[in-house]
PDB file of C-alpha atoms and ligand atoms in Angstrom:
ATOM      1  CA  UNK Y   1      83.853  82.179 112.738  1.00 88.00           C
ATOM      2  CA  UNK Y   2      82.413  85.958 111.862  1.00 97.00           C
ATOM      3  CA  UNK Y   3      82.054  88.711 114.261  1.00 97.00           C
ATOM      4  CA  UNK Y   4      78.389  90.314 114.650  1.00 98.00           C
ATOM      5  CA  UNK Y   5      79.538  93.220 112.586  1.00 97.00           C
ATOM      6  CA  UNK Y   6      80.685  91.093 109.684  1.00 98.00           C
ATOM      7  CA  UNK Y   7      77.006  89.337 109.355  1.00 98.00           C
ATOM      8  CA  UNK Y   8      75.620  92.648 109.681  1.00 97.00           C
ATOM      9  CA  UNK Y   9      77.179  93.996 106.649  1.00 97.00           C
ATOM     10  CA  UNK Y  10      76.917  90.909 104.729  1.00 97.00           C
ATOM     11  CA  UNK Y  11      73.126  90.614 105.460  1.00 97.00           C
ATOM     12  CA  UNK Y  12      72.462  94.404 104.981  1.00 98.00           C
ATOM     13  CA  UNK Y  13      75.397  95.568 102.753  1.00 98.00           C
ATOM     14  CA  UNK Y  14      75.436  99.547 102.510  1.00 97.00           C
ATOM     15  CA  UNK Y  15      76.207 101.082  98.818  1.00 98.00           C
ATOM     16  CA  UNK Y  16      75.472  97.849  96.912  1.00 97.00           C
ATOM     17  CA  UNK Y  17      74.999  98.382  92.881  1.00 98.00           C
ATOM     18  CA  UNK Y  18      76.597  99.511  89.899  1.00 97.00           C
ATOM     19  CA  UNK Y  19      77.011 103.622  89.443  1.00 98.00           C
ATOM     20  CA  UNK Y  20      75.357 104.948  86.408  1.00 96.00           C
ATOM     21  CA  UNK Y  21      77.019 108.310  86.565  1.00 96.00           C
ATOM     22  CA  UNK Y  22      80.543 106.660  88.491  1.00 97.00           C
ATOM     23  CA  UNK Y  23      83.540 108.797  87.306  1.00 95.00           C
ATOM     24  CA  UNK Y  24      85.927 105.628  88.181  1.00 98.00           C
ATOM     25  CA  UNK Y  25      85.665 101.957  88.392  1.00 98.00           C
ATOM     26  CA  UNK Y  26      88.462  99.946  89.854  1.00 98.00           C
ATOM     27  CA  UNK Y  27      88.328  95.916  89.609  1.00 97.00           C
ATOM     28  CA  UNK Y  28      90.144  93.357  91.545  1.00 97.00           C
ATOM     29  CA  UNK Y  29      90.044  89.680  91.293  1.00 93.00           C
ATOM     30  CA  UNK Y  30      91.216  87.349  93.849  1.00 81.00           C
ATOM     31  CA  UNK Y  31      94.118  85.067  92.878  1.00 77.00           C
ATOM     32  CA  UNK Y  32      93.229  82.467  95.462  1.00 79.00           C
ATOM     33  CA  UNK Y  33      89.517  82.341  95.290  1.00 89.00           C
ATOM     34  CA  UNK Y  34      88.505  83.865  91.809  1.00 91.00           C
ATOM     35  CA  UNK Y  35      86.102  86.091  93.538  1.00 94.00           C
ATOM     36  CA  UNK Y  36      85.895  89.355  91.751  1.00 96.00           C
ATOM     37  CA  UNK Y  37      85.303  93.359  93.311  1.00 97.00           C
ATOM     38  CA  UNK Y  38      83.840  96.051  91.270  1.00 98.00           C
ATOM     39  CA  UNK Y  39      84.602  99.449  92.907  1.00 98.00           C
ATOM     40  CA  UNK Y  40      82.448 102.356  91.535  1.00 98.00           C
ATOM     41  CA  UNK Y  41      83.334 106.122  92.707  1.00 98.00           C
ATOM     42  CA  UNK Y  42      82.038 109.329  91.655  1.00 98.00           C
ATOM     43  CA  UNK Y  43      84.948 111.685  91.977  1.00 98.00           C
ATOM     44  CA  UNK Y  44      83.898 115.699  92.204  1.00 96.00           C
ATOM     45  CA  UNK Y  45      87.427 118.057  92.692  1.00 95.00           C
ATOM     46  CA  UNK Y  46      89.255 114.902  93.877  1.00 96.00           C
ATOM     47  CA  UNK Y  47      86.614 114.493  96.567  1.00 98.00           C
ATOM     48  CA  UNK Y  48      84.811 110.931  96.623  1.00 98.00           C
ATOM     49  CA  UNK Y  49      81.299 112.250  96.630  1.00 98.00           C
ATOM     50  CA  UNK Y  50      79.545 108.738  96.207  1.00 98.00           C
ATOM     51  CA  UNK Y  51      81.141 105.206  96.484  1.00 98.00           C
ATOM     52  CA  UNK Y  52      79.248 101.755  95.261  1.00 98.00           C
ATOM     53  CA  UNK Y  53      80.383  98.364  95.154  1.00 98.00           C
ATOM     54  CA  UNK Y  54      79.335  94.797  93.180  1.00 97.00           C
ATOM     55  CA  UNK Y  55      81.166  92.251  94.634  1.00 96.00           C
ATOM     56  CA  UNK Y  56      81.254  88.619  93.528  1.00 95.00           C
ATOM     57  CA  UNK Y  57      82.625  86.574  96.448  1.00 94.00           C
ATOM     58  CA  UNK Y  58      82.380  85.403  99.798  1.00 95.00           C
ATOM     59  CA  UNK Y  59      80.746  86.919 103.105  1.00 96.00           C
ATOM     60  CA  UNK Y  60      84.083  88.810 103.808  1.00 97.00           C
ATOM     61  CA  UNK Y  61      84.370  90.188 100.718  1.00 97.00           C
ATOM     62  CA  UNK Y  62      80.855  91.493 100.620  1.00 97.00           C
ATOM     63  CA  UNK Y  63      81.298  92.925 104.615  1.00 98.00           C
ATOM     64  CA  UNK Y  64      84.743  94.093 103.128  1.00 98.00           C
ATOM     65  CA  UNK Y  65      83.292  95.854 100.144  1.00 98.00           C
ATOM     66  CA  UNK Y  66      80.056  97.409 102.216  1.00 98.00           C
ATOM     67  CA  UNK Y  67      82.739  98.838 104.892  1.00 98.00           C
ATOM     68  CA  UNK Y  68      85.201 100.455 102.552  1.00 98.00           C
ATOM     69  CA  UNK Y  69      82.602 102.502 100.302  1.00 98.00           C
ATOM     70  CA  UNK Y  70      81.292 103.766 103.743  1.00 97.00           C
ATOM     71  CA  UNK Y  71      84.712 104.615 105.067  1.00 98.00           C
ATOM     72  CA  UNK Y  72      85.826 106.438 101.531  1.00 98.00           C
ATOM     73  CA  UNK Y  73      82.806 108.699 100.778  1.00 98.00           C
ATOM     74  CA  UNK Y  74      83.347 112.438 101.634  1.00 98.00           C
ATOM     75  CA  UNK Y  75      86.906 111.829 101.581  1.00 98.00           C
ATOM     76  CA  UNK Y  76      89.578 113.110  98.960  1.00 98.00           C
ATOM     77  CA  UNK Y  77      91.156 110.726  97.083  1.00 98.00           C
ATOM     78  CA  UNK Y  78      94.782 111.489  99.037  1.00 98.00           C
ATOM     79  CA  UNK Y  79      92.791 110.561 101.961  1.00 98.00           C
ATOM     80  CA  UNK Y  80      91.017 107.498 100.647  1.00 98.00           C
ATOM     81  CA  UNK Y  81      94.317 106.191  99.446  1.00 98.00           C
ATOM     82  CA  UNK Y  82      95.538 105.677 103.023  1.00 98.00           C
ATOM     83  CA  UNK Y  83      92.569 103.614 103.756  1.00 98.00           C
ATOM     84  CA  UNK Y  84      94.067 100.252 104.456  1.00 98.00           C
ATOM     85  CA  UNK Y  85      92.543  96.910 105.168  1.00 98.00           C
ATOM     86  CA  UNK Y  86      93.710  96.930 108.847  1.00 98.00           C
ATOM     87  CA  UNK Y  87      91.376  99.613 108.978  1.00 98.00           C
ATOM     88  CA  UNK Y  88      88.729  97.710 107.533  1.00 98.00           C
ATOM     89  CA  UNK Y  89      89.176  94.452 109.422  1.00 98.00           C
ATOM     90  CA  UNK Y  90      89.397  96.955 112.184  1.00 98.00           C
ATOM     91  CA  UNK Y  91      85.510  98.274 111.768  1.00 97.00           C
ATOM     92  CA  UNK Y  92      84.693  94.710 111.394  1.00 98.00           C
ATOM     93  CA  UNK Y  93      85.778  93.348 114.534  1.00 98.00           C
ATOM     94  CA  UNK Y  94      88.517  91.096 112.829  1.00 98.00           C
ATOM     95  CA  UNK Y  95      88.097  88.544 110.340  1.00 98.00           C
ATOM     96  CA  UNK Y  96      89.581  84.971 110.392  1.00 97.00           C
ATOM     97  CA  UNK Y  97      92.871  84.464 108.917  1.00 96.00           C
ATOM     98  CA  UNK Y  98      91.792  82.919 105.879  1.00 94.00           C
ATOM     99  CA  UNK Y  99      89.648  85.708 104.946  1.00 95.00           C
ATOM    100  CA  UNK Y 100      92.609  88.316 104.957  1.00 95.00           C
ATOM    101  CA  UNK Y 101      92.527  88.444 101.274  1.00 94.00           C
ATOM    102  CA  UNK Y 102      88.999  89.772 100.956  1.00 95.00           C
ATOM    103  CA  UNK Y 103      90.123  92.967 102.645  1.00 96.00           C
ATOM    104  CA  UNK Y 104      92.878  93.292 100.925  1.00 96.00           C
ATOM    105  CA  UNK Y 105      91.005  93.286  97.440  1.00 96.00           C
ATOM    106  CA  UNK Y 106      89.094  95.983  99.279  1.00 97.00           C
ATOM    107  CA  UNK Y 107      91.842  98.280  99.606  1.00 97.00           C
ATOM    108  CA  UNK Y 108      93.044  97.466  96.082  1.00 97.00           C
ATOM    109  CA  UNK Y 109      89.754  98.108  94.387  1.00 98.00           C
ATOM    110  CA  UNK Y 110      89.675 101.636  95.815  1.00 98.00           C
ATOM    111  CA  UNK Y 111      93.332 102.228  94.784  1.00 98.00           C
ATOM    112  CA  UNK Y 112      92.287 100.462  91.130  1.00 98.00           C
ATOM    113  CA  UNK Y 113      89.487 103.009  90.882  1.00 98.00           C
ATOM    114  CA  UNK Y 114      91.273 105.981  91.990  1.00 98.00           C
ATOM    115  CA  UNK Y 115      94.085 104.917  89.185  1.00 98.00           C
ATOM    116  CA  UNK Y 116      91.493 104.979  86.734  1.00 98.00           C
ATOM    117  CA  UNK Y 117      89.938 108.100  87.771  1.00 97.00           C
ATOM    118  CA  UNK Y 118      93.674 109.889  87.337  1.00 97.00           C
ATOM    119  CA  UNK Y 119      93.794 107.852  84.041  1.00 97.00           C
ATOM    120  CA  UNK Y 120      90.687 109.447  82.972  1.00 93.00           C
ATOM    121  CA  UNK Y 121      91.534 113.014  83.864  1.00 91.00           C
ATOM    122  CA  UNK Y 122      95.203 112.969  82.220  1.00 92.00           C
ATOM    123  CA  UNK Y 123      93.422 111.698  79.096  1.00 92.00           C
ATOM    124  CA  UNK Y 124      91.079 114.575  79.409  1.00 89.00           C
ATOM    125  CA  UNK Y 125      93.721 117.192  79.490  1.00 83.00           C
TER     126      UNK Y 125
HETATM  127 FE1  FES Z 201      88.063  85.233  98.228  1.00 59.19          FE
HETATM  128 FE2  FES Z 201      86.756  86.265 100.037  1.00 59.19          FE
HETATM  129  S1  FES Z 201      86.969  86.892  98.261  1.00 59.19           S
HETATM  130  S2  FES Z 201      87.381  83.857  99.936  1.00 59.19           S
END
């Protein structure tokens, strides 16, 4: 049911783990399955210099988190906001229909983390 790319990203996920010096955290939960995705970003001058994740979820959730963190590293926050779950799915060579919501969580967790960054920045001003 999964592509070889999904299985590889699940077995060898990139950017796993809490980030001690993260400047932003986005937490998203899957309403249907109860899974949780934590997205940690380190942002300097509106550029994402590092990204990591801690996901309590299925193989697709781990694989999409892995790809999403790789995709946004080095991007500005504006560029990262344009990353969609469809692009994440393309990188994975496809996902089964019942696993699309896992990729939506990846997109939403990026947005939630950037919202957190912006809220922290506004507070600091
Ligand atoms: Fe809910 Fe994958 S994140 S089943």
